[in-house]
PDB file of C-alpha atoms in Angstrom:
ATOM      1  CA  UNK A 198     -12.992  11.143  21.937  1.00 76.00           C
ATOM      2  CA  UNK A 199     -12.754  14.680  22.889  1.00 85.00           C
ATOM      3  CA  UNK A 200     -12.999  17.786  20.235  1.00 87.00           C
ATOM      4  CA  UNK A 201      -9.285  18.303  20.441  1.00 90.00           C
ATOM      5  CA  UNK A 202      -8.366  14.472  19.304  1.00 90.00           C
ATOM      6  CA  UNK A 203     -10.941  14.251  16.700  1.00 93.00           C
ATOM      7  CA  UNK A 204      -8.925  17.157  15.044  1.00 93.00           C
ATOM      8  CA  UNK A 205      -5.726  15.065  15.846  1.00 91.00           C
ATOM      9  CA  UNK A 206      -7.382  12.350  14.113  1.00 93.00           C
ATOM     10  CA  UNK A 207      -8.554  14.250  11.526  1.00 95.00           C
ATOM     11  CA  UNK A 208      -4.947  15.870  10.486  1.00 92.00           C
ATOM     12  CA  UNK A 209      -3.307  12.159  11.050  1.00 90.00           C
ATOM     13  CA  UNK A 210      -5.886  11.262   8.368  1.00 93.00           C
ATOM     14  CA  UNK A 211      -4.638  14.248   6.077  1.00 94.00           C
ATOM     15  CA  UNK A 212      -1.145  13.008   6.348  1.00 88.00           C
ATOM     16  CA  UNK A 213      -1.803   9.155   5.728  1.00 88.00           C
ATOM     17  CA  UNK A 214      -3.673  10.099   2.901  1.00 91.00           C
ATOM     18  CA  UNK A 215      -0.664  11.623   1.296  1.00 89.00           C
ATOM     19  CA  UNK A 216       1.862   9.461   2.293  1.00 84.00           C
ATOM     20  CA  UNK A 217      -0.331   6.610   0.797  1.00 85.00           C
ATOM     21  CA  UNK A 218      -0.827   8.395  -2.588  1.00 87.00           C
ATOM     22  CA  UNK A 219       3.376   8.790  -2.683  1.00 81.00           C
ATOM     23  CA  UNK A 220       4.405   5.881  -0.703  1.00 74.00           C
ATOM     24  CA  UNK A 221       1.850   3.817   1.340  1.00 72.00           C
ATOM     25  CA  UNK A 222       2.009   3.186   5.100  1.00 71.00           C
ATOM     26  CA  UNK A 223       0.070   5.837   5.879  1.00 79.00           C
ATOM     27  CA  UNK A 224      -1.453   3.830   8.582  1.00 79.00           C
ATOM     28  CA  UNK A 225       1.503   4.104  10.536  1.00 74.00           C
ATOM     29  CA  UNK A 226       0.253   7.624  11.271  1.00 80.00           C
ATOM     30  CA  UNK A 227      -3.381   6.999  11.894  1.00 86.00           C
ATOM     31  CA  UNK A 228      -3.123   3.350  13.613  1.00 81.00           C
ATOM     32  CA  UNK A 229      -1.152   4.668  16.521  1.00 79.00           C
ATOM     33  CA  UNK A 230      -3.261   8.229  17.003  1.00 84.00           C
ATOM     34  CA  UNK A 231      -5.960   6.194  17.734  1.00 88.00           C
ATOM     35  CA  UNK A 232      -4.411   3.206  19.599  1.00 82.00           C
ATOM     36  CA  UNK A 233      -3.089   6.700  22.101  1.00 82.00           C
ATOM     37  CA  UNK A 234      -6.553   8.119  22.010  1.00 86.00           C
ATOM     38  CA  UNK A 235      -7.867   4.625  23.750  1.00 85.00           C
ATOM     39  CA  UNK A 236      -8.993   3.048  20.764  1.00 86.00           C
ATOM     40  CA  UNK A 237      -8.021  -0.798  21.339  1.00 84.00           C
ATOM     41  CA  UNK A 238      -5.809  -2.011  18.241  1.00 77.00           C
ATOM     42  CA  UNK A 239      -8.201  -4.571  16.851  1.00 80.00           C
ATOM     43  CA  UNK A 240     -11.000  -1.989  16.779  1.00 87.00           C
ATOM     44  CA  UNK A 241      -8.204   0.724  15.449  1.00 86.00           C
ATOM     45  CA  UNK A 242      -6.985  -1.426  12.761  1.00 82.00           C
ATOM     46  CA  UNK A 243     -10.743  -1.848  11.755  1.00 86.00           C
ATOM     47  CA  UNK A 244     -11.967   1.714  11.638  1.00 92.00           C
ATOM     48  CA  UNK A 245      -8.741   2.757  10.182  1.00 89.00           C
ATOM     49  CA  UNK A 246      -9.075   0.531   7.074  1.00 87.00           C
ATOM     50  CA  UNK A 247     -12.550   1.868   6.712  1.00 92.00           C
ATOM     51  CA  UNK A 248     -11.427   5.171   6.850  1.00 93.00           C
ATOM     52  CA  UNK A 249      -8.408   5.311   4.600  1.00 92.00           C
ATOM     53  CA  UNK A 250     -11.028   4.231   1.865  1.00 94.00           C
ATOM     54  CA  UNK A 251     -11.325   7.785   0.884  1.00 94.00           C
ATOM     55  CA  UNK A 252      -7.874   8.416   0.453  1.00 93.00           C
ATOM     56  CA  UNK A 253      -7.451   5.440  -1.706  1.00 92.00           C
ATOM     57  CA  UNK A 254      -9.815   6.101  -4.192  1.00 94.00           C
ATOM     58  CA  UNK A 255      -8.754  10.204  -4.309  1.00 93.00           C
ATOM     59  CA  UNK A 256      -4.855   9.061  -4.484  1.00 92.00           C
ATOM     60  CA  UNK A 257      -5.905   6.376  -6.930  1.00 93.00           C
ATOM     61  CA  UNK A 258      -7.624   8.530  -8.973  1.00 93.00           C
ATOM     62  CA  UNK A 259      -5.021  11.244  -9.282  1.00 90.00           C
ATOM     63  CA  UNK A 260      -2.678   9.035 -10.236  1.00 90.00           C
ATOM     64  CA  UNK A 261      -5.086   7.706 -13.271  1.00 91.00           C
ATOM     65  CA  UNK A 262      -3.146   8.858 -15.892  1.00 91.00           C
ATOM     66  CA  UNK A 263       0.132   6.714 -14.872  1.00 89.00           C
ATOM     67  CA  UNK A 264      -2.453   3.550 -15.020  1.00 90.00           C
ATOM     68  CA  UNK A 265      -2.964   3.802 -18.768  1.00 88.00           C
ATOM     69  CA  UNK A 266      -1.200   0.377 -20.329  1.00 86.00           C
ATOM     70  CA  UNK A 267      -0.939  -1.958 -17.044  1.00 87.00           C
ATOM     71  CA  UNK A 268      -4.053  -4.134 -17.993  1.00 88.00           C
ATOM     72  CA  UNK A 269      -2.141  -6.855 -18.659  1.00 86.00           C
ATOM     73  CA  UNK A 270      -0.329  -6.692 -15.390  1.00 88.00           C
ATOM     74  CA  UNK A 271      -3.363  -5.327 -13.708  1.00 91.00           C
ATOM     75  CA  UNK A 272      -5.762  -8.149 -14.634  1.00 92.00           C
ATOM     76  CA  UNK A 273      -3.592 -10.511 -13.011  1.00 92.00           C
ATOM     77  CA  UNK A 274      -2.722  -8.621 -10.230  1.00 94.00           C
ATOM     78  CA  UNK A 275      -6.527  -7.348  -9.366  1.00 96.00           C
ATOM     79  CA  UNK A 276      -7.762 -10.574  -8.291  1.00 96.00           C
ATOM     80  CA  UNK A 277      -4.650 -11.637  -6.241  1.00 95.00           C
ATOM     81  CA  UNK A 278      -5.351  -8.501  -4.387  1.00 95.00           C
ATOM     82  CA  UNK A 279      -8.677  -9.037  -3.719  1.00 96.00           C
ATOM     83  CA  UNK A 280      -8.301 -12.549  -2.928  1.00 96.00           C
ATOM     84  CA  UNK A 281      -5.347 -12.037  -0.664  1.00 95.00           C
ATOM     85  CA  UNK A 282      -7.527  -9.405   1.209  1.00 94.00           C
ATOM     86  CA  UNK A 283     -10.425 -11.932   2.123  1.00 94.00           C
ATOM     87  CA  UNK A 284      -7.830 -13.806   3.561  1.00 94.00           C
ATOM     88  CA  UNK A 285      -6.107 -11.542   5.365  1.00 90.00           C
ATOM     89  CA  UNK A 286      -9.238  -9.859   7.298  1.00 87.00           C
ATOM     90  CA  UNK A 287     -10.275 -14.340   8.269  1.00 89.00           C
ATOM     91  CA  UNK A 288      -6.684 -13.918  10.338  1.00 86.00           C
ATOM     92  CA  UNK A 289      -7.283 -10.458  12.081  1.00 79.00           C
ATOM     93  CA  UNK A 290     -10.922 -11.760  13.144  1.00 81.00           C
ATOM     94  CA  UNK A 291      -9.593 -14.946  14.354  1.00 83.00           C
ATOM     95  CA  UNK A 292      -5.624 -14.863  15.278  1.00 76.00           C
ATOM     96  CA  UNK A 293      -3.876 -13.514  17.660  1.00 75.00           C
ATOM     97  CA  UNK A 294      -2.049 -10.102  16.940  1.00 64.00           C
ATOM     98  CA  UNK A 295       1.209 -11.181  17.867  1.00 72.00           C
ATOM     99  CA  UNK A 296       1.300 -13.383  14.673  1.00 69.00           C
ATOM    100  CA  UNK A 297       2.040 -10.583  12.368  1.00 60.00           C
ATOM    101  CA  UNK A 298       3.743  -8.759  14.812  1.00 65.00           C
ATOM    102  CA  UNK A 299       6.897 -10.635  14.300  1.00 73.00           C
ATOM    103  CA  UNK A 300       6.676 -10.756  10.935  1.00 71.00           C
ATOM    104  CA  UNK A 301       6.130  -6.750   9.684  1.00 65.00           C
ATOM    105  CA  UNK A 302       9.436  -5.481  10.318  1.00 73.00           C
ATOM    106  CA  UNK A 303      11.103  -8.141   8.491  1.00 75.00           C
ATOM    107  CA  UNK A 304       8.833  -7.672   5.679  1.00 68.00           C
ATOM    108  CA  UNK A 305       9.345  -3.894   5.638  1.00 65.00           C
ATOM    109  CA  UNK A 306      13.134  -4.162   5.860  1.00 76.00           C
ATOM    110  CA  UNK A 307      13.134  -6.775   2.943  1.00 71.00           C
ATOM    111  CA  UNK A 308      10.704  -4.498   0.752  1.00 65.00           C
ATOM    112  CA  UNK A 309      13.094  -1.804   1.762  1.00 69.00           C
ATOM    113  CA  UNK A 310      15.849  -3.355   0.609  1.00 76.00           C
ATOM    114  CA  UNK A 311      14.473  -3.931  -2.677  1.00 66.00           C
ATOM    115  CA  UNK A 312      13.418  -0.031  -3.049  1.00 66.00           C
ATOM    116  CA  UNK A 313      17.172   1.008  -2.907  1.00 72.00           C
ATOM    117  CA  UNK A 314      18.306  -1.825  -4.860  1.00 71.00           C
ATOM    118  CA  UNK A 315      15.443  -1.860  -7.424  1.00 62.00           C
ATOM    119  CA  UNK A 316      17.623   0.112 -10.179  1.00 65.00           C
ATOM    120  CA  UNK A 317      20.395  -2.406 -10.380  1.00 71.00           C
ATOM    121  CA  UNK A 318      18.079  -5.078 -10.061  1.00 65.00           C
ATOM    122  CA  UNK A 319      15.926  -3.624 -13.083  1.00 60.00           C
ATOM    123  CA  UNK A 320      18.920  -3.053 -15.563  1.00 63.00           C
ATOM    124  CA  UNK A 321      20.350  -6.706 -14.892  1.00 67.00           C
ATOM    125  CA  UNK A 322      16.526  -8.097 -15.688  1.00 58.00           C
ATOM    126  CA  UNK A 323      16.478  -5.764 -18.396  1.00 55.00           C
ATOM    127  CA  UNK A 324      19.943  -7.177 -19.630  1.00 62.00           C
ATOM    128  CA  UNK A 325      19.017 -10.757 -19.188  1.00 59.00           C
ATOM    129  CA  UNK A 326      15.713 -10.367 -21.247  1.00 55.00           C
ATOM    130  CA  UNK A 327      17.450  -8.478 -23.811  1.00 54.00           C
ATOM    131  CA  UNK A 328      15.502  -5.352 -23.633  1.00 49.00           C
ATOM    132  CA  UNK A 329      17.414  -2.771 -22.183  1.00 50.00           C
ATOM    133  CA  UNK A 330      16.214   0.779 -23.423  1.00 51.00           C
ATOM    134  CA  UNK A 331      17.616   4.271 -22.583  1.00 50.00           C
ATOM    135  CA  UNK A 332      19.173   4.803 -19.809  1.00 48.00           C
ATOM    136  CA  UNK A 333      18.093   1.425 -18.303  1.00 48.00           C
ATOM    137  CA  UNK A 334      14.150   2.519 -18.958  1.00 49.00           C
ATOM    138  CA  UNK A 335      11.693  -0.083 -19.272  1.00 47.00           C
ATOM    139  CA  UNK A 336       8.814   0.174 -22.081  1.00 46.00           C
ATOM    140  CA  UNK A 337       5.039  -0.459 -21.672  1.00 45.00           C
ATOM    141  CA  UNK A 338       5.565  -3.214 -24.097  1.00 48.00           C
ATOM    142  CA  UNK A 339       7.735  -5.153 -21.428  1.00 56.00           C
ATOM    143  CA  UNK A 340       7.206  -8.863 -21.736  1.00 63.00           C
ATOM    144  CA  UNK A 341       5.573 -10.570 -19.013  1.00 72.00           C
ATOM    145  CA  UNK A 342       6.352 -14.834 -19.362  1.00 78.00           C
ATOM    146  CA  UNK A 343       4.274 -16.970 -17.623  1.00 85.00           C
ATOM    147  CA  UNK A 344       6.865 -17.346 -14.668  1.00 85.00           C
ATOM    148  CA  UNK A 345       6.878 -13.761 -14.216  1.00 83.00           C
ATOM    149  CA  UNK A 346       3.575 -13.411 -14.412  1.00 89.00           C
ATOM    150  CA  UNK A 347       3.042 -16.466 -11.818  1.00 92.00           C
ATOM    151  CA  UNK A 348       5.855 -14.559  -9.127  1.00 91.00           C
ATOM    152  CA  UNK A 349       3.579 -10.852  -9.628  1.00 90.00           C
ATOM    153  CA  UNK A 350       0.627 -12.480  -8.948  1.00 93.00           C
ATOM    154  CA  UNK A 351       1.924 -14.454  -6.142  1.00 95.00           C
ATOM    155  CA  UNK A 352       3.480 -11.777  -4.446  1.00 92.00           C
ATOM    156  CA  UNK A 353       0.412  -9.566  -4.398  1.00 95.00           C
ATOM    157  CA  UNK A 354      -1.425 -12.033  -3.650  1.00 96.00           C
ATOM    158  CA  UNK A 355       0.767 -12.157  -0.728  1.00 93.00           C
ATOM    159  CA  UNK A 356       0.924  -8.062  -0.002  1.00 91.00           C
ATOM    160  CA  UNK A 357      -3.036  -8.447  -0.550  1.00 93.00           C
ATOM    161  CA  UNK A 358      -2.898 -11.164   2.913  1.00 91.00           C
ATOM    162  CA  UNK A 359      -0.892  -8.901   4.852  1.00 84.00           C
ATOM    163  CA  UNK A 360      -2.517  -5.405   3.796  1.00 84.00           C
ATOM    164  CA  UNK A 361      -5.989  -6.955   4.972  1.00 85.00           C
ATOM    165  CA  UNK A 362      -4.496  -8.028   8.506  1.00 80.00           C
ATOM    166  CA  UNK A 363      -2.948  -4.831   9.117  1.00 72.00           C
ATOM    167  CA  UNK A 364      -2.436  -2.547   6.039  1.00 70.00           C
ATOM    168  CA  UNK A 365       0.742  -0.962   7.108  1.00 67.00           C
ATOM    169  CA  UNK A 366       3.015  -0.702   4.689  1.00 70.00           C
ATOM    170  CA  UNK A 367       1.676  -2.848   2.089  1.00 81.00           C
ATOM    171  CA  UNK A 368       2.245   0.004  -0.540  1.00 81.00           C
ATOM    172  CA  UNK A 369       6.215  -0.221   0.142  1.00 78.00           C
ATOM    173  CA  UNK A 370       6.082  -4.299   0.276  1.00 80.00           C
ATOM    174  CA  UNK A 371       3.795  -4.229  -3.337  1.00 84.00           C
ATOM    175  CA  UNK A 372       6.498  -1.210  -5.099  1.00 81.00           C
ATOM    176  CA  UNK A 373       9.640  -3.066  -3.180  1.00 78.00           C
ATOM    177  CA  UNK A 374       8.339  -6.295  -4.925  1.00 81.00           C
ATOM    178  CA  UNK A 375       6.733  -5.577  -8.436  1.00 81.00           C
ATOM    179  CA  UNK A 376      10.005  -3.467  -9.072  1.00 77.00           C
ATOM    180  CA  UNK A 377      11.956  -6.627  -9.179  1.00 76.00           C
ATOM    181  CA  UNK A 378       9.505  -8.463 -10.546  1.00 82.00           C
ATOM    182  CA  UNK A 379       8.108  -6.314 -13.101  1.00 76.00           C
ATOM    183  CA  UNK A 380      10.355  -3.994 -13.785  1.00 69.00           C
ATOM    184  CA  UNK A 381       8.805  -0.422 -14.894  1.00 75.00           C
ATOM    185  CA  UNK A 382       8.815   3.380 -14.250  1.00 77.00           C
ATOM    186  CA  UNK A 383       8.403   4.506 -10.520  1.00 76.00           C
ATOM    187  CA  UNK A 384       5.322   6.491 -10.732  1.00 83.00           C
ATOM    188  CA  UNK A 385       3.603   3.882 -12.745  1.00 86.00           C
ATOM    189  CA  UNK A 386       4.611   1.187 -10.016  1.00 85.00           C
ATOM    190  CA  UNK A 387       2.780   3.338  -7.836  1.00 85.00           C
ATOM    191  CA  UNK A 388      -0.376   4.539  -9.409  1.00 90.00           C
ATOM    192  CA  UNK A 389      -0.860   0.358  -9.339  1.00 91.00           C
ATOM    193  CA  UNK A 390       0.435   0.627  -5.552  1.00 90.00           C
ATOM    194  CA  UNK A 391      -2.415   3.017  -5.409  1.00 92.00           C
ATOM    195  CA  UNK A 392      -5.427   0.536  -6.962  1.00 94.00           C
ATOM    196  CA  UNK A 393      -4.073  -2.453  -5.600  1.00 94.00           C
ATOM    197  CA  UNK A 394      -4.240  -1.357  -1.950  1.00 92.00           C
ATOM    198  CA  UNK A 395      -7.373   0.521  -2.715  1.00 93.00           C
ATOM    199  CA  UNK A 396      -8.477  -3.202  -3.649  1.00 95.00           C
ATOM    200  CA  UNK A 397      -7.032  -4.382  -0.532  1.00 93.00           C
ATOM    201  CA  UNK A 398      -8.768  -1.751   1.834  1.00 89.00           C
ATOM    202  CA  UNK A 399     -12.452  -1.580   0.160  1.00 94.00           C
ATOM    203  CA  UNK A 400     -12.642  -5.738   0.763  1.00 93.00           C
ATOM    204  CA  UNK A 401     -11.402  -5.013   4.295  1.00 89.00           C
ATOM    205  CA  UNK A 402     -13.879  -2.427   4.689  1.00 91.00           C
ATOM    206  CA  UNK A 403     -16.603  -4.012   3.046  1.00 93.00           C
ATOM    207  CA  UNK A 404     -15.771  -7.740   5.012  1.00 91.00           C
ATOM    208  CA  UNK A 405     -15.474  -5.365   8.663  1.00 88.00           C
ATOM    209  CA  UNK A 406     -18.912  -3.924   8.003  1.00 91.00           C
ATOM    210  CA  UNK A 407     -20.281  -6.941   7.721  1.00 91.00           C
ATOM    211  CA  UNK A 408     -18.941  -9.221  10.099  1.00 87.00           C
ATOM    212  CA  UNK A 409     -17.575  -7.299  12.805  1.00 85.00           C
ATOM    213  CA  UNK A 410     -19.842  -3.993  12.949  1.00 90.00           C
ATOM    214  CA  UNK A 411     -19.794  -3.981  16.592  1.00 88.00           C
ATOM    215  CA  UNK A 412     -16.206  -3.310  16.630  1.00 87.00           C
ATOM    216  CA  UNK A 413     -16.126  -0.401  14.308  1.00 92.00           C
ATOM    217  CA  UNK A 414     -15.708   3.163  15.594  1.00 93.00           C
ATOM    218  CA  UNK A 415     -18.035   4.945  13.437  1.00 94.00           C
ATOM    219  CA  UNK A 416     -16.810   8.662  14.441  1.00 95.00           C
ATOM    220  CA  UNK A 417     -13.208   7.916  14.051  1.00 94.00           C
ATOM    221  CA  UNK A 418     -13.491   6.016  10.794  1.00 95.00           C
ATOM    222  CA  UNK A 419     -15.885   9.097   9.127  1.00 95.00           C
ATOM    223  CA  UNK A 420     -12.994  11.190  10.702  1.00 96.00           C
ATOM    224  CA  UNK A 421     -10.129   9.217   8.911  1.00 96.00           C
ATOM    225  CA  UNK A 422     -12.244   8.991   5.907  1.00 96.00           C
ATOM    226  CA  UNK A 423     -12.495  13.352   5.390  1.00 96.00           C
ATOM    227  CA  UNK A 424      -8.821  13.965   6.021  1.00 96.00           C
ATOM    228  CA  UNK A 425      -8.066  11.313   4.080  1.00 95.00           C
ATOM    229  CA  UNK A 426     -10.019  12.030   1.019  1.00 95.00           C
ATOM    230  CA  UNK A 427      -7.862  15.529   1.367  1.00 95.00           C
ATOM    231  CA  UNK A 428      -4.285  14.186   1.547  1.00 93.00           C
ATOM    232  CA  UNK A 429      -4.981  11.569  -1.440  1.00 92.00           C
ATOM    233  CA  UNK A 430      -5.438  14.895  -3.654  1.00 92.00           C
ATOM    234  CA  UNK A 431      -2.356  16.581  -2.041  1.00 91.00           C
ATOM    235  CA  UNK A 432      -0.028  13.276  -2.098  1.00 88.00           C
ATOM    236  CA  UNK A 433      -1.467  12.570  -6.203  1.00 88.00           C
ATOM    237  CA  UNK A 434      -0.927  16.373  -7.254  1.00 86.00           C
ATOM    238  CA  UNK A 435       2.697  16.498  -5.604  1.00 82.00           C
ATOM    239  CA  UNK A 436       3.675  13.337  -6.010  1.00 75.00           C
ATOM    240  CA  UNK A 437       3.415  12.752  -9.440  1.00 70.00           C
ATOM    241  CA  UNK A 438       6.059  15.915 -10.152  1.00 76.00           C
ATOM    242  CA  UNK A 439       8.876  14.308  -7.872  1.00 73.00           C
ATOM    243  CA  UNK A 440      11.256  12.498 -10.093  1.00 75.00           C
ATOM    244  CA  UNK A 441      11.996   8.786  -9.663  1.00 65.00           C
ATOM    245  CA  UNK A 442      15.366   9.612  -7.193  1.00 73.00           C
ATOM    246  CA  UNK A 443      13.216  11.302  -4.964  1.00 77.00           C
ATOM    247  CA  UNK A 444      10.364   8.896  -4.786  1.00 65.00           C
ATOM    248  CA  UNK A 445      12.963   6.462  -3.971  1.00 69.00           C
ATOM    249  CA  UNK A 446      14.306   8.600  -1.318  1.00 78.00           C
ATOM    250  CA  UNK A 447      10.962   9.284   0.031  1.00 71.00           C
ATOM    251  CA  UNK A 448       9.673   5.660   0.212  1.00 66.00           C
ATOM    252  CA  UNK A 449      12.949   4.326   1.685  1.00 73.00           C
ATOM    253  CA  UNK A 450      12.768   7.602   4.953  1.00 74.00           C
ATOM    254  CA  UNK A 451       8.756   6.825   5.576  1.00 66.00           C
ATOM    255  CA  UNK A 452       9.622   2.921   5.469  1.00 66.00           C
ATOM    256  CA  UNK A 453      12.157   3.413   7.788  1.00 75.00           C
ATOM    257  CA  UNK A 454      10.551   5.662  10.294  1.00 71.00           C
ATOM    258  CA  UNK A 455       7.233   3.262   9.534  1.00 64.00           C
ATOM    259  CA  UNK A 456      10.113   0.345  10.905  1.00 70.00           C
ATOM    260  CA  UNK A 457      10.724   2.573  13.691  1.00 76.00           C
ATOM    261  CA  UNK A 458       7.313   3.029  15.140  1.00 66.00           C
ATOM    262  CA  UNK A 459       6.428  -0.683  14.312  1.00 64.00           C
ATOM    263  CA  UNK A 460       9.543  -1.885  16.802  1.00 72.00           C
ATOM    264  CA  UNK A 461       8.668   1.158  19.264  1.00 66.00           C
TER     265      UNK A 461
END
């Protein structure tokens, strides 16, 4: 790549850094720099993953405070990541790409769906259990029963399969479906958002390196990885001050443009 798209890389990585520290799908902005730069999408899907590391750990760890009390959701949730990761980055290196193809933008409009409906379907959770607070806010001390428990690990589980064949928009699918399932404050949904796919993108990383080295672009990946590192400080610092409306709002116009580019 010449100077000029390195620094087109390098700002795409900036700006999916961010957006995965508020919302996720951040790879929606690097992916398809470097698929136009030449990059074929196996190999771009690859170094990208690598690269967004960074970013993952900066946006996870500005958003460490929010973290505090989810062990018990966290524990569960942490090795259904992982898990669902390994699996995920067996069908990239050995299916075709049009499998998940079809799939994403149905995926993204469900998990959208859920985003805009997640207050109503909190408060009627909230009613059912019995525990509706202020307002329709949800304590730390929220129940979990062993059904619930089973669906949230399931589902990221699921988001873990998906986020290590092509990472996309895996923060919107985990926040669409923990809000439903687990019903909590926004910004706490998504400093998990934040470790889970952190989770997600070190095993794809780490499984890459090792078994498909040959197909990693080095320069682009160390590329992603600075402006990344960047925007996870700038999405955590800025993101964390938007209120819960506005989160919503945010998540629901990057999903959609995310949707947009995916059927592009």
């Amino acid at each position: 790549m010449s100077t000029w798209e390195l620094i087109a890389v390098l700002v795409a990585g900036v700006g999916a850094g961010a957006i995965n520290a508020l919302v996720g799908s951040g790879t929606l902005i690097t992916f398809p720099t470097l698929v136009s730069f030449g990059v074929p999408p196996v190999t771009a899907t690859i170094s990208n993953a690598i690269g967004l590391v960074a970013g993952g750990v900066s946006g996870t760890w500005g958003y460490r405070r929010e973290l505090q009390g989810q062990w018990p959701r966290l524990r569960w949730q942490m090795p259904g990541s992982f898990l669902g990761a390994l699996l995920g980055c067996f069908l990239l290196l050995h299916l075709p790409e049009t499998v998940f193809e079809k799939v994403v933008p149905v995926l993204l409009v469900g998990a959208l769906i859920l985003v805009v409906a997640g207050p109503r379907i909190q408060r009627w959770s909230l009613r059912r259990s019995g525990i509706l607070g202020h307002a329709g806010a949800v304590t730390e001390a929220f129940p979990l029963s062993p059904t619930r428990i089973a669906a949230m690990t399931t589902a990221t589980f699921l988001v873990g399969i998906y986020g290590g064949y092509f990472t996309a928009a895996q923060g919107i699918l985990l926040i669409g479906a923990l809000g439903v399932i687990a019903p909590d404050d926004l910004q706490r949904l998504n400093a998990a958002k934040n470790l889970l796919s952190l989770i997600v993108n070190v095993v794809a990383a780490v499984t890459y390196t090792i078994l498909a080295f040959d197909r990693i672009d080095w320069t682009a990946a160390g590329v992603i990885a600075v402006g990344s590192l960047a925007g996870g400080v700038l999405g955590a610092r800025y993101g964390r001050r938007l209120p819960p409306a506005a989160l919503r709002i945010l998540i629901v116009v990057v999903g959609l443009i995310g949707l947009w580019r995916l059927l592009a």
